PDB file of C-alpha atoms in Angstrom:
ATOM      1  CA  MET A 187      -6.598   6.857   6.363  1.00  0.00           C
ATOM      2  CA  THR A 188      -5.638   3.344   5.309  1.00  0.00           C
ATOM      3  CA  LEU A 189      -3.638   0.302   6.246  1.00  0.00           C
ATOM      4  CA  LEU A 190      -1.117  -0.660   3.535  1.00  0.00           C
ATOM      5  CA  ILE A 191       0.941  -3.853   3.747  1.00  0.00           C
ATOM      6  CA  ALA A 192       3.747  -4.633   1.336  1.00  0.00           C
ATOM      7  CA  MET A 193       5.869  -7.797   1.226  1.00  0.00           C
ATOM      8  CA  ASN A 194       8.761  -8.483  -0.985  1.00  0.00           C
ATOM      9  CA  MET A 195       9.649 -12.158  -1.243  1.00  0.00           C
ATOM     10  CA  GLY A 196      12.357 -11.744  -3.851  1.00  0.00           C
ATOM     11  CA  ASN A 197      10.902 -13.010  -7.141  1.00  0.00           C
ATOM     12  CA  VAL A 198       7.291 -12.504  -5.981  1.00  0.00           C
ATOM     13  CA  GLY A 199       5.545 -10.034  -3.713  1.00  0.00           C
ATOM     14  CA  LEU A 200       2.234  -8.642  -2.607  1.00  0.00           C
ATOM     15  CA  ILE A 201       0.621  -5.305  -1.755  1.00  0.00           C
ATOM     16  CA  ALA A 202      -2.625  -5.185   0.332  1.00  0.00           C
ATOM     17  CA  ALA A 203      -4.840  -2.215   1.091  1.00  0.00           C
ATOM     18  CA  ASP A 204      -8.058  -1.947   3.103  1.00  0.00           C
ATOM     19  CA  LYS A 205     -11.150  -0.500   1.439  1.00  0.00           C
ATOM     20  CA  ALA A 206     -12.471   2.058   3.984  1.00  0.00           C
ATOM     21  CA  GLU A 207     -12.735   5.778   3.247  1.00  0.00           C
ATOM     22  CA  VAL A 208     -13.423   8.193   6.095  1.00  0.00           C
ATOM     23  CA  ARG A 209     -13.905  11.885   6.724  1.00  0.00           C
ATOM     24  CA  ILE A 210     -12.940  14.008   9.627  1.00  0.00           C
ATOM     25  CA  THR A 211     -16.020  15.848  11.139  1.00  0.00           C
ATOM     26  CA  PRO A 212     -15.871  19.530  12.170  1.00  0.00           C
ATOM     27  CA  GLU A 213     -15.582  18.252  15.799  1.00  0.00           C
ATOM     28  CA  GLY A 214     -12.448  16.255  14.828  1.00  0.00           C
ATOM     29  CA  ALA A 215     -14.041  12.822  14.991  1.00  0.00           C
ATOM     30  CA  THR A 216     -13.358  10.087  12.366  1.00  0.00           C
ATOM     31  CA  GLU A 217     -16.476   9.109  10.477  1.00  0.00           C
ATOM     32  CA  LEU A 218     -16.708   6.117   8.149  1.00  0.00           C
ATOM     33  CA  CYS A 219     -17.986   6.981   4.695  1.00  0.00           C
ATOM     34  CA  HIS A 220     -17.942   3.505   3.095  1.00  0.00           C
ATOM     35  CA  GLU A 221     -15.859   0.300   2.725  1.00  0.00           C
ATOM     36  CA  ALA A 222     -15.891   0.007  -1.033  1.00  0.00           C
ATOM     37  CA  ALA A 223     -12.861   2.015  -2.139  1.00  0.00           C
ATOM     38  CA  SER A 224     -10.582   0.441  -4.776  1.00  0.00           C
ATOM     39  CA  LYS A 225      -7.230   1.690  -3.602  1.00  0.00           C
ATOM     40  CA  ILE A 226      -4.896  -0.470  -5.670  1.00  0.00           C
ATOM     41  CA  VAL A 227      -4.697   0.494  -9.382  1.00  0.00           C
ATOM     42  CA  SER A 228      -2.886  -0.949 -12.330  1.00  0.00           C
ATOM     43  CA  THR A 229      -0.181   1.042 -14.004  1.00  0.00           C
ATOM     44  CA  GLY A 230       1.712   0.541 -17.152  1.00  0.00           C
ATOM     45  CA  ILE A 231       4.579  -1.008 -15.143  1.00  0.00           C
ATOM     46  CA  GLY A 232       2.852  -2.668 -12.206  1.00  0.00           C
ATOM     47  CA  VAL A 233       0.448  -1.547  -9.501  1.00  0.00           C
ATOM     48  CA  ALA A 234       0.170   1.449  -7.145  1.00  0.00           C
ATOM     49  CA  THR A 235      -1.714   2.347  -4.002  1.00  0.00           C
ATOM     50  CA  GLY A 236      -1.568   4.987  -1.309  1.00  0.00           C
ATOM     51  CA  CYS A 237      -2.707   5.984   2.168  1.00  0.00           C
ATOM     52  CA  GLY A 238      -3.552   9.241   3.842  1.00  0.00           C
ATOM     53  CA  MET A 239      -5.275  12.359   2.450  1.00  0.00           C
ATOM     54  CA  VAL A 240      -7.827  11.464  -0.262  1.00  0.00           C
ATOM     55  CA  GLU A 241      -7.445  14.866  -1.882  1.00  0.00           C
ATOM     56  CA  LEU A 242      -3.781  14.108  -2.450  1.00  0.00           C
ATOM     57  CA  LEU A 243      -4.238  10.433  -3.409  1.00  0.00           C
ATOM     58  CA  THR A 244      -7.096  10.651  -5.899  1.00  0.00           C
ATOM     59  CA  PRO A 245      -5.357  12.884  -8.550  1.00  0.00           C
ATOM     60  CA  VAL A 246      -2.341  10.598  -8.554  1.00  0.00           C
ATOM     61  CA  LYS A 247      -4.479   7.533  -8.830  1.00  0.00           C
ATOM     62  CA  ASP A 248      -6.484   9.060 -11.689  1.00  0.00           C
ATOM     63  CA  PHE A 249      -3.225   9.993 -13.510  1.00  0.00           C
ATOM     64  CA  LEU A 250      -1.813   6.456 -13.118  1.00  0.00           C
ATOM     65  CA  GLN A 251      -4.966   4.930 -14.488  1.00  0.00           C
ATOM     66  CA  LYS A 252      -5.367   7.274 -17.472  1.00  0.00           C
ATOM     67  CA  GLN A 253      -1.738   7.769 -18.634  1.00  0.00           C
ATOM     68  CA  ASP A 254       0.794   5.505 -20.214  1.00  0.00           C
ATOM     69  CA  ILE A 255       3.351   4.983 -17.444  1.00  0.00           C
ATOM     70  CA  HIS A 256       6.787   3.872 -18.522  1.00  0.00           C
ATOM     71  CA  HIS A 257       8.994   4.760 -15.519  1.00  0.00           C
ATOM     72  CA  THR A 258       8.791   5.401 -11.852  1.00  0.00           C
ATOM     73  CA  ASP A 259       9.995   8.955 -12.526  1.00  0.00           C
ATOM     74  CA  ASP A 260       6.501   9.614 -13.988  1.00  0.00           C
ATOM     75  CA  MET A 261       4.893   8.580 -10.757  1.00  0.00           C
ATOM     76  CA  VAL A 262       7.283  10.582  -8.570  1.00  0.00           C
ATOM     77  CA  ALA A 263       6.795  13.724 -10.693  1.00  0.00           C
ATOM     78  CA  THR A 264       3.027  13.405 -10.331  1.00  0.00           C
ATOM     79  CA  ILE A 265       3.204  12.843  -6.602  1.00  0.00           C
ATOM     80  CA  ILE A 266       5.507  15.880  -6.127  1.00  0.00           C
ATOM     81  CA  SER A 267       3.281  18.025  -8.302  1.00  0.00           C
ATOM     82  CA  GLU A 268       0.115  17.115  -6.330  1.00  0.00           C
ATOM     83  CA  ARG A 269       1.909  17.791  -2.994  1.00  0.00           C
ATOM     84  CA  GLN A 270       2.935  21.281  -4.276  1.00  0.00           C
ATOM     85  CA  ARG A 271      -0.573  21.994  -5.520  1.00  0.00           C
ATOM     86  CA  PHE A 272      -2.046  20.894  -2.159  1.00  0.00           C
ATOM     87  CA  THR A 273       0.436  23.034  -0.214  1.00  0.00           C
ATOM     88  CA  ALA A 274      -0.333  26.096  -2.281  1.00  0.00           C
ATOM     89  CA  ARG A 275      -4.137  25.567  -2.023  1.00  0.00           C
ATOM     90  CA  TYR A 276      -4.126  25.350   1.823  1.00  0.00           C
ATOM     91  CA  GLU A 277      -1.151  27.548   2.561  1.00  0.00           C
ATOM     92  CA  GLY A 278      -1.192  28.767   6.166  1.00  0.00           C
ATOM     93  CA  LEU A 279      -3.897  26.444   7.370  1.00  0.00           C
ATOM     94  CA  PRO A 280      -3.251  24.035  10.276  1.00  0.00           C
ATOM     95  CA  GLY A 281      -2.800  20.435   9.473  1.00  0.00           C
ATOM     96  CA  VAL A 282      -1.175  20.865   6.062  1.00  0.00           C
ATOM     97  CA  GLU A 283       2.235  19.534   7.093  1.00  0.00           C
ATOM     98  CA  ARG A 284       0.641  16.653   8.945  1.00  0.00           C
ATOM     99  CA  ALA A 285      -1.417  15.705   5.876  1.00  0.00           C
ATOM    100  CA  LEU A 286       1.672  15.784   3.696  1.00  0.00           C
ATOM    101  CA  ALA A 287       3.683  13.737   6.185  1.00  0.00           C
ATOM    102  CA  GLN A 288       0.938  11.059   6.580  1.00  0.00           C
ATOM    103  CA  THR A 289       0.169  10.573   2.892  1.00  0.00           C
ATOM    104  CA  SER A 290       2.284   7.890   1.288  1.00  0.00           C
ATOM    105  CA  TRP A 291       2.376   5.695  -1.862  1.00  0.00           C
ATOM    106  CA  VAL A 292       3.534   2.170  -2.609  1.00  0.00           C
ATOM    107  CA  MET A 293       4.097   0.960  -6.123  1.00  0.00           C
ATOM    108  CA  SER A 294       5.538  -2.072  -7.943  1.00  0.00           C
ATOM    109  CA  TYR A 295       7.580  -2.351 -11.142  1.00  0.00           C
ATOM    110  CA  ALA A 296      10.280  -4.592 -12.679  1.00  0.00           C
ATOM    111  CA  THR A 297      13.860  -4.047 -13.644  1.00  0.00           C
ATOM    112  CA  PRO A 298      15.783  -6.026 -16.244  1.00  0.00           C
ATOM    113  CA  GLY A 299      17.486  -9.000 -14.720  1.00  0.00           C
ATOM    114  CA  LEU A 300      19.967 -11.528 -15.950  1.00  0.00           C
ATOM    115  CA  GLU A 301      18.939 -13.408 -19.041  1.00  0.00           C
ATOM    116  CA  GLN A 302      18.353 -16.609 -17.111  1.00  0.00           C
ATOM    117  CA  SER A 303      16.405 -14.959 -14.336  1.00  0.00           C
ATOM    118  CA  GLY A 304      14.172 -12.498 -16.287  1.00  0.00           C
ATOM    119  CA  PRO A 305      12.757  -9.192 -14.974  1.00  0.00           C
ATOM    120  CA  GLN A 306      13.253  -8.529 -11.273  1.00  0.00           C
ATOM    121  CA  LEU A 307      10.431  -7.393  -9.012  1.00  0.00           C
ATOM    122  CA  ARG A 308      10.750  -4.067  -7.212  1.00  0.00           C
ATOM    123  CA  ILE A 309       8.461  -2.541  -4.617  1.00  0.00           C
ATOM    124  CA  SER A 310       9.085   1.106  -3.970  1.00  0.00           C
ATOM    125  CA  MET A 311       7.637   3.588  -1.505  1.00  0.00           C
ATOM    126  CA  PHE A 312       7.177   7.372  -1.377  1.00  0.00           C
ATOM    127  CA  HIS A 313       7.032   8.457   2.280  1.00  0.00           C
ATOM    128  CA  ALA A 314       7.753  12.184   2.924  1.00  0.00           C
ATOM    129  CA  PRO A 315       9.419  11.724   6.343  1.00  0.00           C
ATOM    130  CA  TRP A 316      12.039   9.640   4.518  1.00  0.00           C
ATOM    131  CA  SER A 317      12.353  11.801   1.378  1.00  0.00           C
ATOM    132  CA  ASP A 318      10.083  14.323  -0.306  1.00  0.00           C
ATOM    133  CA  SER A 319      11.663  13.742  -3.711  1.00  0.00           C
ATOM    134  CA  GLN A 320      12.817  10.100  -4.008  1.00  0.00           C
ATOM    135  CA  LEU A 321      11.470   6.610  -3.692  1.00  0.00           C
ATOM    136  CA  ALA A 322      12.653   4.116  -1.095  1.00  0.00           C
ATOM    137  CA  ILE A 323      13.062   0.468  -2.148  1.00  0.00           C
ATOM    138  CA  LEU A 324      11.637  -2.356  -0.040  1.00  0.00           C
ATOM    139  CA  GLY A 325      14.367  -4.990   0.119  1.00  0.00           C
ATOM    140  CA  ALA A 326      13.946  -8.646  -0.592  1.00  0.00           C
ATOM    141  CA  GLU A 327      12.553 -10.671   2.325  1.00  0.00           C
ATOM    142  CA  ARG A 328      11.314  -7.502   3.883  1.00  0.00           C
ATOM    143  CA  SER A 329       7.845  -6.162   4.709  1.00  0.00           C
ATOM    144  CA  LYS A 330       6.413  -2.733   5.517  1.00  0.00           C
ATOM    145  CA  CYS A 331       3.092  -1.658   7.048  1.00  0.00           C
ATOM    146  CA  PHE A 332       1.848   1.922   6.695  1.00  0.00           C
ATOM    147  CA  CYS A 333      -0.475   2.205   9.687  1.00  0.00           C
ATOM    148  CA  PRO A 334      -3.510   4.536  10.109  1.00  0.00           C
ATOM    149  CA  GLY A 335      -2.954   7.973  11.661  1.00  0.00           C
ATOM    150  CA  ASP A 336      -4.598   6.970  14.945  1.00  0.00           C
ATOM    151  CA  PHE A 337      -1.773   4.426  15.659  1.00  0.00           C
ATOM    152  CA  THR A 338       0.997   5.592  17.958  1.00  0.00           C
ATOM    153  CA  SER A 339       4.586   5.185  16.718  1.00  0.00           C
ATOM    154  CA  GLU A 340       4.997   2.312  19.259  1.00  0.00           C
ATOM    155  CA  GLU A 341       1.907   0.502  17.946  1.00  0.00           C
ATOM    156  CA  ALA A 342       3.063   0.966  14.373  1.00  0.00           C
ATOM    157  CA  GLU A 343       6.520  -0.395  15.243  1.00  0.00           C
ATOM    158  CA  GLU A 344       4.985  -3.339  16.973  1.00  0.00           C
ATOM    159  CA  LEU A 345       2.714  -4.181  14.039  1.00  0.00           C
ATOM    160  CA  ASN A 346       5.667  -3.862  11.547  1.00  0.00           C
ATOM    161  CA  ASN A 347       7.794  -6.187  13.675  1.00  0.00           C
ATOM    162  CA  THR A 348       4.995  -8.708  13.980  1.00  0.00           C
ATOM    163  CA  VAL A 349       4.398  -8.916  10.221  1.00  0.00           C
ATOM    164  CA  GLN A 350       8.112  -8.986   9.452  1.00  0.00           C
ATOM    165  CA  ASN A 351       8.675 -11.899  11.919  1.00  0.00           C
ATOM    166  CA  ARG A 352       5.723 -13.932  10.593  1.00  0.00           C
ATOM    167  CA  MET A 353       6.390 -13.331   6.850  1.00  0.00           C
ATOM    168  CA  VAL A 354       7.177 -16.475   4.884  1.00  0.00           C
ATOM    169  CA  ASN A 355       9.794 -16.461   2.102  1.00  0.00           C
ATOM    170  CA  PRO A 356      10.158 -19.024  -0.718  1.00  0.00           C
ATOM    171  CA  SER A 357      12.719 -21.747  -0.028  1.00  0.00           C
ATOM    172  CA  SER A 358      13.524 -25.280  -0.906  1.00  0.00           C
ATOM    173  CA  GLU A 359      10.543 -26.343   1.224  1.00  0.00           C
ATOM    174  CA  ILE A 360       8.131 -23.516   0.336  1.00  0.00           C
ATOM    175  CA  ASP A 361       7.361 -22.661  -3.352  1.00  0.00           C
ATOM    176  CA  PRO A 362       6.559 -19.068  -4.375  1.00  0.00           C
ATOM    177  CA  LYS A 363       2.846 -19.608  -4.754  1.00  0.00           C
ATOM    178  CA  THR A 364       2.593 -21.162  -1.274  1.00  0.00           C
ATOM    179  CA  ALA A 365       4.546 -18.305   0.176  1.00  0.00           C
ATOM    180  CA  LEU A 366       2.276 -15.787  -1.535  1.00  0.00           C
ATOM    181  CA  TYR A 367      -0.886 -17.548  -0.195  1.00  0.00           C
ATOM    182  CA  GLN A 368       0.459 -17.767   3.391  1.00  0.00           C
ATOM    183  CA  ASN A 369       1.559 -14.134   3.344  1.00  0.00           C
ATOM    184  CA  THR A 370      -1.823 -13.122   1.896  1.00  0.00           C
ATOM    185  CA  ALA A 371      -3.476 -14.886   4.846  1.00  0.00           C
ATOM    186  CA  LEU A 372      -1.165 -12.968   7.188  1.00  0.00           C
ATOM    187  CA  ALA A 373      -2.092  -9.686   5.535  1.00  0.00           C
ATOM    188  CA  VAL A 374      -5.814 -10.404   5.821  1.00  0.00           C
ATOM    189  CA  GLU A 375      -5.401 -11.463   9.476  1.00  0.00           C
ATOM    190  CA  THR A 376      -3.507  -8.141  10.138  1.00  0.00           C
ATOM    191  CA  MET A 377      -6.252  -6.148   8.376  1.00  0.00           C
ATOM    192  CA  ALA A 378      -8.876  -7.672  10.686  1.00  0.00           C
ATOM    193  CA  PHE A 379      -6.710  -7.025  13.729  1.00  0.00           C
ATOM    194  CA  VAL A 380      -6.177  -3.402  12.889  1.00  0.00           C
ATOM    195  CA  ALA A 381      -9.844  -2.927  11.898  1.00  0.00           C
ATOM    196  CA  ARG A 382     -10.856  -3.861  15.468  1.00  0.00           C
ATOM    197  CA  ARG A 383      -8.461  -1.176  16.756  1.00  0.00           C
ATOM    198  CA  SER A 384      -9.056   1.616  14.244  1.00  0.00           C
ATOM    199  CA  ARG A 385     -12.369   2.992  12.841  1.00  0.00           C
ATOM    200  CA  SER A 386     -10.516   4.141   9.704  1.00  0.00           C
ATOM    201  CA  VAL A 387      -9.594   0.615   8.493  1.00  0.00           C
ATOM    202  CA  SER A 388     -11.811  -2.054   7.095  1.00  0.00           C
ATOM    203  CA  GLU A 389     -11.462  -5.743   7.613  1.00  0.00           C
ATOM    204  CA  VAL A 390     -12.118  -6.356   3.842  1.00  0.00           C
ATOM    205  CA  CYS A 391      -9.178  -5.536   1.603  1.00  0.00           C
ATOM    206  CA  ASP A 392      -7.757  -5.748  -1.907  1.00  0.00           C
ATOM    207  CA  VAL A 393      -4.597  -7.750  -2.619  1.00  0.00           C
ATOM    208  CA  ALA A 394      -2.162  -7.515  -5.536  1.00  0.00           C
ATOM    209  CA  TRP A 395       0.000 -10.504  -6.299  1.00  0.00           C
ATOM    210  CA  LEU A 396       3.301  -9.503  -8.066  1.00  0.00           C
ATOM    211  CA  ALA A 397       5.832 -11.488 -10.035  1.00  0.00           C
ATOM    212  CA  GLY A 398       8.296  -9.596 -12.299  1.00  0.00           C
ATOM    213  CA  THR A 399       6.228  -7.683 -14.818  1.00  0.00           C
ATOM    214  CA  ASP A 400       3.020  -9.566 -14.084  1.00  0.00           C
ATOM    215  CA  SER A 401       0.439  -8.545 -11.481  1.00  0.00           C
ATOM    216  CA  ARG A 402      -3.048  -9.457 -10.541  1.00  0.00           C
ATOM    217  CA  ILE A 403      -5.437  -7.631  -8.215  1.00  0.00           C
ATOM    218  CA  PHE A 404      -7.952  -9.618  -6.082  1.00  0.00           C
ATOM    219  CA  GLU A 405     -10.746  -7.531  -4.671  1.00  0.00           C
ATOM    220  CA  ASP A 406     -12.806  -7.741  -1.519  1.00  0.00           C
ATOM    221  CA  VAL A 407     -10.650 -10.295   0.228  1.00  0.00           C
ATOM    222  CA  THR A 408     -11.562 -11.381   3.754  1.00  0.00           C
ATOM    223  CA  ALA A 409     -10.707 -14.418   6.012  1.00  0.00           C
ATOM    224  CA  HIS A 410     -14.077 -15.869   5.055  1.00  0.00           C
ATOM    225  CA  ASN A 411     -13.424 -16.026   1.221  1.00  0.00           C
ATOM    226  CA  LEU A 412      -9.639 -16.414   1.274  1.00  0.00           C
ATOM    227  CA  ARG A 413      -9.649 -20.010  -0.044  1.00  0.00           C
ATOM    228  CA  GLU A 414     -12.272 -19.211  -2.703  1.00  0.00           C
ATOM    229  CA  LYS A 415     -10.395 -16.133  -3.933  1.00  0.00           C
ATOM    230  CA  PHE A 416      -7.060 -17.867  -4.302  1.00  0.00           C
ATOM    231  CA  SER A 417      -8.129 -21.428  -5.229  1.00  0.00           C
TER     232      SER A 417
END
């Protein structure tokens, strides 16, 4: 389980993911394995990350790192293939549908823009309860948090509303880099808040800054090293 945070500020954006990996014990308890996972990976067209069942996420992440990705269709085809393989492998066992429903992906890419504006940033999401075959697009000036499985729907909605209401967008008073930094601070603060509530989320996280076709991943970000990381 993971906390993912995505923010689309129009021409720039960010994706943040915590670094915890957990396992479910035979007794059903959540047990922390480590807090050193690198969940955001570079692709040929941007970055990608995911939350949920590691057995579903790892093959997709490996594919994205090893193959030359040119289009989001490549990503979607890989996700669907792994979901089908997972379903066939564990057919009839309890928890399969829940694992499929709770495993989601977030990815970035760019589309051609007008000549004067250049490539336009897109942040897309694969979330089975919305669609098991298509990506959803995160609109400009919008945010989305994918919360850990031990959050109730009410808690998840409250967290999403809080982040959306506090998100900063570039304006005549706020330049894109300042907006990115302030929203990164918000994402890090949110990670720490959720980590205190959920054993499956770490306070430390990785953050990807996105601008058109450009992206940069900052690893092991916390409130204590925020200024140093983004100086």
